[in-house]
């Protein structure tokens, strides 16, 4: 613990899509800042994240900066000494500037000839005296898709500090002791909500859950092990992989309890399972249901609505058919599961009613009759509308089938497929569920007997 460095940057909730990159950045940023300030990490840098915190930990860093030796080049020997070999004012002035005698200067060969030089030795500072500057450098190194101005600045001479979300607290410990660091308010700020952020030996648990006292209360820590255990006590699982594993196990168990398994395509399921751990700090899986009548909708419509729009996991039976049930990962405990599940059911039902309306409305107009509307949808500024694109695809598909593939009998079918390929862009379903572009065209075409 004597040389352990622990940093936690507590923020407002970060977007889930940012966290994988920010997890790398917090580790790389603190490692790079240490090296920039001539400190070394004597153990691997560990980095972690949740939607509300970015954490870096190094089990051991150097106690002092490495000493700095700088060779300062002075006047040329030709101008430093006269014909009699005595130092000239140029040599004397250079020596006086560095508080040494001329005899202590050395001769240095340079591309411009032999010059006088002085090796300036600077003893490294203690790590604790340098670490405030290390954090300032690390904070400045972050990059975000969109950075926020939040009326804050650092006293590093570079002014305002932009960050992805406002920073609410900083845990910054070296050897179990607080490293002093302050993010100050800008003098022009009129918002009383923007307070100075001062480093301390405290973290904060789950925003809403706690084992005692009140949620959001400061929690004192001294070491990384202490930090992990205290977070766990206050409903925060720091390690992303642990959150993901917990979610995977809970999903499988809940699905078995419903007499099925987690369904949908491997790609969509994997993408959602990869995203959800970055949305929550304490995952709990809950189950909900929807009316069986919605199973008459195409499976692609149901799964897209559940996964892409509601972040729900579909449930299928042993034959792979959808069941009127879904699973959801929440950032709370299971104490109020019925209330939470009912709210998710209500929102999903509204989405599915809309989807059923679009499904019924779209089937009143044939795909062939929608092609004309593609004239109003631009494909590319220089390439015209989707109507023009569909004509080109029609001609190209017919030529490929008839010539290179030498299959004239398939030419008509290829022509129809090419002409209808973009027709679903003019449907209500694709306007609402853009992920189904192309998919709905195939479904509607089969419904029409194409």
Short mmCIF file of C-alpha atoms in Angstrom, two decimals, residues 85-447:
data_model
loop_
_atom_site.label_atom_id
_atom_site.label_comp_id
_atom_site.label_asym_id
_atom_site.label_seq_id
_atom_site.Cartn_x
_atom_site.Cartn_y
_atom_site.Cartn_z
CA UNK A 85 43.65 31.72 -23.73
CA UNK A 86 41.83 33.81 -21.16
CA UNK A 87 38.02 33.68 -20.87
CA UNK A 88 36.17 36.40 -22.72
CA UNK A 89 33.06 38.16 -21.34
CA UNK A 90 30.96 35.64 -23.31
CA UNK A 91 32.41 32.71 -21.36
CA UNK A 92 32.30 34.56 -18.05
CA UNK A 93 28.66 35.56 -18.59
CA UNK A 94 27.61 32.01 -19.46
CA UNK A 95 29.33 30.64 -16.35
CA UNK A 96 27.85 33.36 -14.13
CA UNK A 97 24.36 32.59 -15.45
CA UNK A 98 24.66 29.04 -14.14
CA UNK A 99 26.49 29.98 -10.92
CA UNK A 100 29.69 28.07 -11.79
CA UNK A 101 33.29 28.89 -12.61
CA UNK A 102 34.50 28.89 -16.21
CA UNK A 103 36.77 26.00 -15.29
CA UNK A 104 33.68 23.89 -14.51
CA UNK A 105 32.37 24.22 -18.06
CA UNK A 106 33.09 21.48 -20.57
CA UNK A 107 33.80 21.47 -24.26
CA UNK A 108 31.05 19.95 -26.39
CA UNK A 109 31.23 18.96 -30.03
CA UNK A 110 28.18 20.18 -31.97
CA UNK A 111 27.30 20.32 -35.69
CA UNK A 112 28.34 23.97 -35.53
CA UNK A 113 31.73 23.26 -33.99
CA UNK A 114 33.12 23.09 -30.46
CA UNK A 115 31.13 24.99 -27.84
CA UNK A 116 31.25 25.42 -24.10
CA UNK A 117 28.57 23.50 -22.25
CA UNK A 118 27.21 23.02 -18.77
CA UNK A 119 25.52 19.89 -17.46
CA UNK A 120 22.66 21.09 -15.35
CA UNK A 121 21.55 18.52 -12.76
CA UNK A 122 18.06 18.72 -11.29
CA UNK A 123 17.18 16.39 -8.44
CA UNK A 124 13.80 14.72 -8.77
CA UNK A 125 10.95 15.73 -6.47
CA UNK A 126 9.06 13.37 -4.20
CA UNK A 127 6.16 11.66 -5.98
CA UNK A 128 3.56 13.18 -3.65
CA UNK A 129 4.66 16.67 -4.74
CA UNK A 130 4.33 15.84 -8.43
CA UNK A 131 1.09 13.82 -8.43
CA UNK A 132 -1.23 16.87 -8.56
CA UNK A 133 0.40 17.85 -11.85
CA UNK A 134 0.12 14.24 -13.02
CA UNK A 135 -3.66 14.28 -12.60
CA UNK A 136 -3.98 17.64 -14.34
CA UNK A 137 -2.06 16.25 -17.32
CA UNK A 138 -4.17 13.07 -17.33
CA UNK A 139 -7.46 15.00 -17.26
CA UNK A 140 -6.32 17.15 -20.17
CA UNK A 141 -5.46 14.02 -22.18
CA UNK A 142 -9.06 12.70 -22.40
CA UNK A 143 -10.89 12.96 -25.69
CA UNK A 144 -14.66 12.65 -26.07
CA UNK A 145 -17.08 12.50 -29.01
CA UNK A 146 -18.60 15.59 -27.40
CA UNK A 147 -16.97 17.44 -24.51
CA UNK A 148 -18.96 19.66 -22.14
CA UNK A 149 -18.22 23.07 -20.73
CA UNK A 150 -19.24 22.97 -17.08
CA UNK A 151 -17.71 26.14 -15.61
CA UNK A 152 -14.59 24.47 -14.27
CA UNK A 153 -10.87 25.09 -14.65
CA UNK A 154 -7.52 23.80 -13.44
CA UNK A 155 -4.67 25.85 -12.02
CA UNK A 156 -2.20 24.49 -14.56
CA UNK A 157 -2.06 27.59 -16.70
CA UNK A 158 -4.28 26.09 -19.40
CA UNK A 159 -7.60 27.46 -18.18
CA UNK A 160 -11.00 25.84 -18.60
CA UNK A 161 -11.39 22.08 -18.22
CA UNK A 162 -13.72 20.42 -20.71
CA UNK A 163 -14.92 16.90 -19.96
CA UNK A 164 -17.47 14.42 -21.28
CA UNK A 165 -19.75 14.95 -18.27
CA UNK A 166 -19.39 17.13 -15.16
CA UNK A 167 -16.98 15.70 -12.58
CA UNK A 168 -18.65 15.37 -9.16
CA UNK A 169 -15.89 13.87 -7.00
CA UNK A 170 -12.27 12.75 -7.14
CA UNK A 171 -10.74 9.95 -5.08
CA UNK A 172 -6.97 10.35 -5.35
CA UNK A 173 -4.75 8.36 -2.99
CA UNK A 174 -1.03 7.64 -2.86
CA UNK A 175 0.04 5.20 -0.18
CA UNK A 176 -3.37 5.55 1.45
CA UNK A 177 -3.04 9.33 1.78
CA UNK A 178 -4.99 11.94 -0.13
CA UNK A 179 -3.16 13.70 -2.94
CA UNK A 180 -4.41 17.30 -2.87
CA UNK A 181 -6.14 18.34 -6.07
CA UNK A 182 -8.86 20.87 -6.83
CA UNK A 183 -11.05 21.57 -9.83
CA UNK A 184 -12.18 25.16 -9.40
CA UNK A 185 -15.19 27.10 -10.57
CA UNK A 186 -14.71 29.73 -13.21
CA UNK A 187 -15.04 33.22 -11.76
CA UNK A 188 -17.71 34.11 -14.31
CA UNK A 189 -19.91 31.17 -13.36
CA UNK A 190 -23.28 32.22 -11.98
CA UNK A 191 -24.48 28.70 -11.28
CA UNK A 192 -24.51 27.81 -7.58
CA UNK A 193 -24.80 24.16 -8.60
CA UNK A 194 -21.20 24.15 -9.83
CA UNK A 195 -19.03 23.59 -6.77
CA UNK A 196 -15.30 23.16 -6.45
CA UNK A 197 -14.29 19.51 -6.63
CA UNK A 198 -11.65 18.69 -4.01
CA UNK A 199 -9.92 15.32 -3.88
CA UNK A 200 -10.68 13.19 -0.83
CA UNK A 201 -10.40 9.64 0.49
CA UNK A 202 -14.04 8.96 -0.31
CA UNK A 203 -16.06 7.36 -3.07
CA UNK A 204 -19.82 7.14 -3.58
CA UNK A 205 -21.99 4.08 -3.91
CA UNK A 206 -25.03 3.39 -6.06
CA UNK A 207 -27.14 6.45 -6.70
CA UNK A 208 -30.29 4.83 -5.30
CA UNK A 209 -29.31 1.68 -3.39
CA UNK A 210 -27.46 1.33 -0.10
CA UNK A 211 -27.18 -1.11 2.79
CA UNK A 212 -27.40 1.56 5.46
CA UNK A 213 -27.87 5.27 5.87
CA UNK A 214 -28.91 7.05 2.71
CA UNK A 215 -28.06 6.35 -0.92
CA UNK A 216 -25.35 8.51 -2.41
CA UNK A 217 -23.54 8.96 0.91
CA UNK A 218 -19.75 9.40 0.90
CA UNK A 219 -17.87 6.18 1.66
CA UNK A 220 -14.34 6.35 3.12
CA UNK A 221 -11.61 4.15 1.62
CA UNK A 222 -7.83 3.73 2.06
CA UNK A 223 -6.65 0.98 -0.30
CA UNK A 224 -7.80 -0.60 -3.55
CA UNK A 225 -9.00 -3.75 -1.77
CA UNK A 226 -10.90 -1.57 0.67
CA UNK A 227 -12.28 0.42 -2.25
CA UNK A 228 -13.57 -2.71 -4.01
CA UNK A 229 -15.23 -4.13 -0.92
CA UNK A 230 -16.82 -0.82 0.05
CA UNK A 231 -18.23 -0.35 -3.43
CA UNK A 232 -19.66 -3.87 -3.38
CA UNK A 233 -21.30 -3.12 -0.02
CA UNK A 234 -22.94 -0.11 -1.63
CA UNK A 235 -24.23 -1.91 -4.74
CA UNK A 236 -21.50 -1.06 -7.25
CA UNK A 237 -19.74 -3.81 -9.22
CA UNK A 238 -16.62 -2.10 -10.52
CA UNK A 239 -15.29 -4.77 -12.87
CA UNK A 240 -17.08 -4.69 -16.22
CA UNK A 241 -16.42 -8.37 -16.96
CA UNK A 242 -17.90 -9.32 -13.62
CA UNK A 243 -21.03 -7.31 -14.43
CA UNK A 244 -21.29 -8.95 -17.85
CA UNK A 245 -20.83 -12.46 -16.43
CA UNK A 246 -23.45 -11.79 -13.78
CA UNK A 247 -25.87 -10.58 -16.45
CA UNK A 248 -25.25 -13.65 -18.63
CA UNK A 249 -25.82 -16.08 -15.76
CA UNK A 250 -28.94 -14.25 -14.58
CA UNK A 251 -30.43 -14.14 -18.07
CA UNK A 252 -30.00 -17.88 -18.52
CA UNK A 253 -31.48 -18.63 -15.10
CA UNK A 254 -34.49 -16.35 -15.63
CA UNK A 255 -35.15 -17.74 -19.11
CA UNK A 256 -35.10 -21.30 -17.74
CA UNK A 257 -37.59 -20.21 -15.11
CA UNK A 258 -39.89 -19.12 -17.94
CA UNK A 259 -39.50 -22.48 -19.66
CA UNK A 260 -37.28 -21.21 -22.45
CA UNK A 261 -33.92 -19.66 -23.25
CA UNK A 262 -32.59 -16.27 -24.30
CA UNK A 263 -33.36 -15.88 -27.99
CA UNK A 264 -32.84 -13.75 -31.12
CA UNK A 265 -29.98 -13.73 -33.58
CA UNK A 266 -26.49 -14.23 -32.22
CA UNK A 267 -25.38 -10.85 -33.57
CA UNK A 268 -28.15 -8.80 -31.94
CA UNK A 269 -27.94 -10.74 -28.67
CA UNK A 270 -24.18 -10.34 -28.51
CA UNK A 271 -24.35 -6.60 -29.25
CA UNK A 272 -26.94 -6.01 -26.53
CA UNK A 273 -25.09 -8.16 -24.00
CA UNK A 274 -21.97 -6.14 -24.79
CA UNK A 275 -23.75 -2.81 -24.31
CA UNK A 276 -25.80 -3.42 -21.17
CA UNK A 277 -22.87 -3.68 -18.69
CA UNK A 278 -21.98 -0.09 -19.58
CA UNK A 279 -25.48 1.12 -18.71
CA UNK A 280 -25.60 -0.08 -15.12
CA UNK A 281 -23.57 -0.40 -11.92
CA UNK A 282 -25.57 -3.16 -10.21
CA UNK A 283 -27.29 -5.49 -12.71
CA UNK A 284 -30.48 -7.29 -11.82
CA UNK A 285 -32.45 -9.30 -14.40
CA UNK A 286 -36.24 -9.11 -14.35
CA UNK A 287 -38.88 -10.82 -16.47
CA UNK A 288 -41.91 -9.38 -18.21
CA UNK A 289 -44.62 -10.56 -20.58
CA UNK A 290 -46.63 -9.20 -23.50
CA UNK A 291 -49.93 -10.18 -25.06
CA UNK A 292 -49.78 -13.41 -27.07
CA UNK A 293 -51.66 -11.71 -29.93
CA UNK A 294 -48.48 -9.79 -30.82
CA UNK A 295 -46.81 -13.07 -31.80
CA UNK A 296 -48.68 -12.74 -35.12
CA UNK A 297 -46.19 -10.01 -36.06
CA UNK A 298 -43.04 -11.07 -37.95
CA UNK A 299 -40.35 -12.29 -35.60
CA UNK A 300 -37.92 -9.67 -36.94
CA UNK A 301 -40.33 -6.90 -35.93
CA UNK A 302 -40.71 -8.27 -32.42
CA UNK A 303 -37.02 -8.84 -31.77
CA UNK A 304 -35.96 -5.49 -33.24
CA UNK A 305 -38.52 -3.66 -31.12
CA UNK A 306 -37.40 -5.47 -27.99
CA UNK A 307 -33.64 -5.34 -28.54
CA UNK A 308 -32.92 -2.09 -30.37
CA UNK A 309 -35.64 0.09 -28.89
CA UNK A 310 -36.22 -1.30 -25.40
CA UNK A 311 -32.93 -3.09 -24.60
CA UNK A 312 -34.95 -6.20 -23.77
CA UNK A 313 -33.86 -9.80 -24.34
CA UNK A 314 -36.44 -11.99 -26.16
CA UNK A 315 -37.20 -15.46 -24.81
CA UNK A 316 -37.72 -18.47 -27.10
CA UNK A 317 -38.89 -22.02 -26.49
CA UNK A 318 -36.85 -25.15 -27.19
CA UNK A 319 -37.90 -25.05 -30.85
CA UNK A 320 -36.61 -21.50 -31.20
CA UNK A 321 -40.05 -19.90 -31.41
CA UNK A 322 -40.65 -16.64 -29.57
CA UNK A 323 -42.54 -16.81 -26.30
CA UNK A 324 -44.69 -13.87 -25.13
CA UNK A 325 -42.02 -12.94 -22.60
CA UNK A 326 -38.87 -10.87 -22.35
CA UNK A 327 -36.02 -10.20 -19.93
CA UNK A 328 -34.66 -6.82 -18.93
CA UNK A 329 -31.49 -5.84 -17.06
CA UNK A 330 -32.10 -3.06 -14.54
CA UNK A 331 -29.84 -0.91 -12.38
CA UNK A 332 -31.64 -1.77 -9.17
CA UNK A 333 -32.40 -4.69 -6.87
CA UNK A 334 -35.21 -7.21 -7.20
CA UNK A 335 -37.22 -5.83 -4.30
CA UNK A 336 -39.68 -4.01 -6.54
CA UNK A 337 -39.53 -6.37 -9.51
CA UNK A 338 -43.27 -6.45 -10.14
CA UNK A 339 -43.55 -2.67 -10.34
CA UNK A 340 -40.50 -2.31 -12.59
CA UNK A 341 -41.57 -5.20 -14.85
CA UNK A 342 -45.07 -3.74 -15.19
CA UNK A 343 -43.62 -0.43 -16.38
CA UNK A 344 -41.46 -2.18 -18.98
CA UNK A 345 -44.47 -4.21 -20.12
CA UNK A 346 -46.54 -1.06 -20.58
CA UNK A 347 -43.88 0.64 -22.71
CA UNK A 348 -43.25 -2.47 -24.82
CA UNK A 349 -46.97 -2.98 -25.39
CA UNK A 350 -47.26 0.56 -26.74
CA UNK A 351 -44.36 -0.08 -29.11
CA UNK A 352 -45.85 -3.34 -30.32
CA UNK A 353 -49.27 -1.75 -30.89
CA UNK A 354 -47.56 0.81 -33.12
CA UNK A 355 -45.71 -1.95 -34.96
CA UNK A 356 -48.96 -3.85 -35.53
CA UNK A 357 -50.57 -0.70 -36.93
CA UNK A 358 -47.66 -0.21 -39.35
CA UNK A 359 -47.79 -3.89 -40.31
CA UNK A 360 -51.49 -3.71 -41.14
CA UNK A 361 -51.22 -0.35 -42.92
CA UNK A 362 -48.23 -1.33 -45.05
CA UNK A 363 -49.92 -4.44 -46.40
CA UNK A 364 -52.74 -2.38 -47.91
CA UNK A 365 -50.31 -1.09 -50.56
CA UNK A 366 -48.24 -3.42 -52.73
CA UNK A 367 -44.47 -2.96 -52.86
CA UNK A 368 -44.67 -2.41 -56.62
CA UNK A 369 -46.95 0.57 -56.02
CA UNK A 370 -44.48 2.13 -53.57
CA UNK A 371 -41.67 2.40 -56.12
CA UNK A 372 -42.97 5.73 -57.43
CA UNK A 373 -42.63 7.25 -53.96
CA UNK A 374 -38.89 6.51 -54.02
CA UNK A 375 -38.55 9.56 -56.27
CA UNK A 376 -38.99 11.68 -53.13
CA UNK A 377 -36.16 9.95 -51.23
CA UNK A 378 -32.65 11.07 -52.15
CA UNK A 379 -29.96 8.42 -52.47
CA UNK A 380 -27.01 10.71 -53.20
CA UNK A 381 -26.63 14.31 -54.29
CA UNK A 382 -24.82 13.27 -57.48
CA UNK A 383 -26.60 9.96 -58.06
CA UNK A 384 -30.24 10.95 -57.77
CA UNK A 385 -33.12 9.37 -55.88
CA UNK A 386 -33.71 5.82 -54.71
CA UNK A 387 -36.11 5.46 -57.65
CA UNK A 388 -33.20 6.00 -60.03
CA UNK A 389 -31.03 3.65 -58.00
CA UNK A 390 -33.69 0.93 -58.11
CA UNK A 391 -33.84 1.25 -61.91
CA UNK A 392 -30.08 0.82 -62.14
CA UNK A 393 -30.17 -2.21 -59.85
CA UNK A 394 -33.04 -3.65 -61.91
CA UNK A 395 -31.02 -3.39 -65.14
CA UNK A 396 -27.80 -4.64 -63.56
CA UNK A 397 -29.48 -7.65 -61.92
CA UNK A 398 -31.14 -8.63 -65.22
CA UNK A 399 -27.83 -8.36 -67.10
CA UNK A 400 -25.89 -10.41 -64.51
CA UNK A 401 -28.49 -13.18 -64.56
CA UNK A 402 -28.73 -13.25 -68.35
CA UNK A 403 -25.06 -12.80 -69.33
CA UNK A 404 -22.33 -13.74 -66.81
CA UNK A 405 -24.52 -16.36 -65.12
CA UNK A 406 -26.00 -17.50 -68.44
CA UNK A 407 -29.41 -17.98 -66.84
CA UNK A 408 -32.03 -16.17 -68.97
CA UNK A 409 -34.82 -17.87 -67.06
CA UNK A 410 -33.66 -16.15 -63.87
CA UNK A 411 -33.38 -12.73 -65.50
CA UNK A 412 -37.02 -11.77 -64.88
CA UNK A 413 -36.85 -12.79 -61.22
CA UNK A 414 -33.58 -10.91 -60.76
CA UNK A 415 -35.09 -7.85 -62.40
CA UNK A 416 -38.07 -7.89 -60.04
CA UNK A 417 -35.82 -8.34 -57.00
CA UNK A 418 -33.63 -5.44 -58.10
CA UNK A 419 -36.61 -3.18 -58.71
CA UNK A 420 -38.19 -3.96 -55.32
CA UNK A 421 -34.95 -3.99 -53.31
CA UNK A 422 -35.42 -0.46 -51.98
CA UNK A 423 -39.21 -0.27 -52.06
CA UNK A 424 -39.56 -0.86 -48.32
CA UNK A 425 -37.94 2.54 -47.69
CA UNK A 426 -41.37 3.94 -48.47
CA UNK A 427 -43.13 1.84 -45.80
CA UNK A 428 -44.29 2.98 -42.37
CA UNK A 429 -42.54 0.07 -40.65
CA UNK A 430 -39.08 0.97 -41.99
CA UNK A 431 -39.67 4.64 -41.24
CA UNK A 432 -40.15 3.63 -37.59
CA UNK A 433 -37.74 0.67 -37.38
CA UNK A 434 -34.93 1.68 -39.72
CA UNK A 435 -32.91 -1.39 -38.70
CA UNK A 436 -35.38 -3.47 -40.74
CA UNK A 437 -34.55 -1.78 -44.06
CA UNK A 438 -34.31 -4.54 -46.65
CA UNK A 439 -35.67 -7.14 -44.24
CA UNK A 440 -39.25 -5.84 -44.42
CA UNK A 441 -39.08 -5.71 -48.20
CA UNK A 442 -38.46 -9.45 -48.26
CA UNK A 443 -41.25 -10.11 -45.77
CA UNK A 444 -43.79 -7.99 -47.65
CA UNK A 445 -42.75 -9.52 -50.99
CA UNK A 446 -43.34 -13.04 -49.65
CA UNK A 447 -46.71 -11.93 -48.25
#
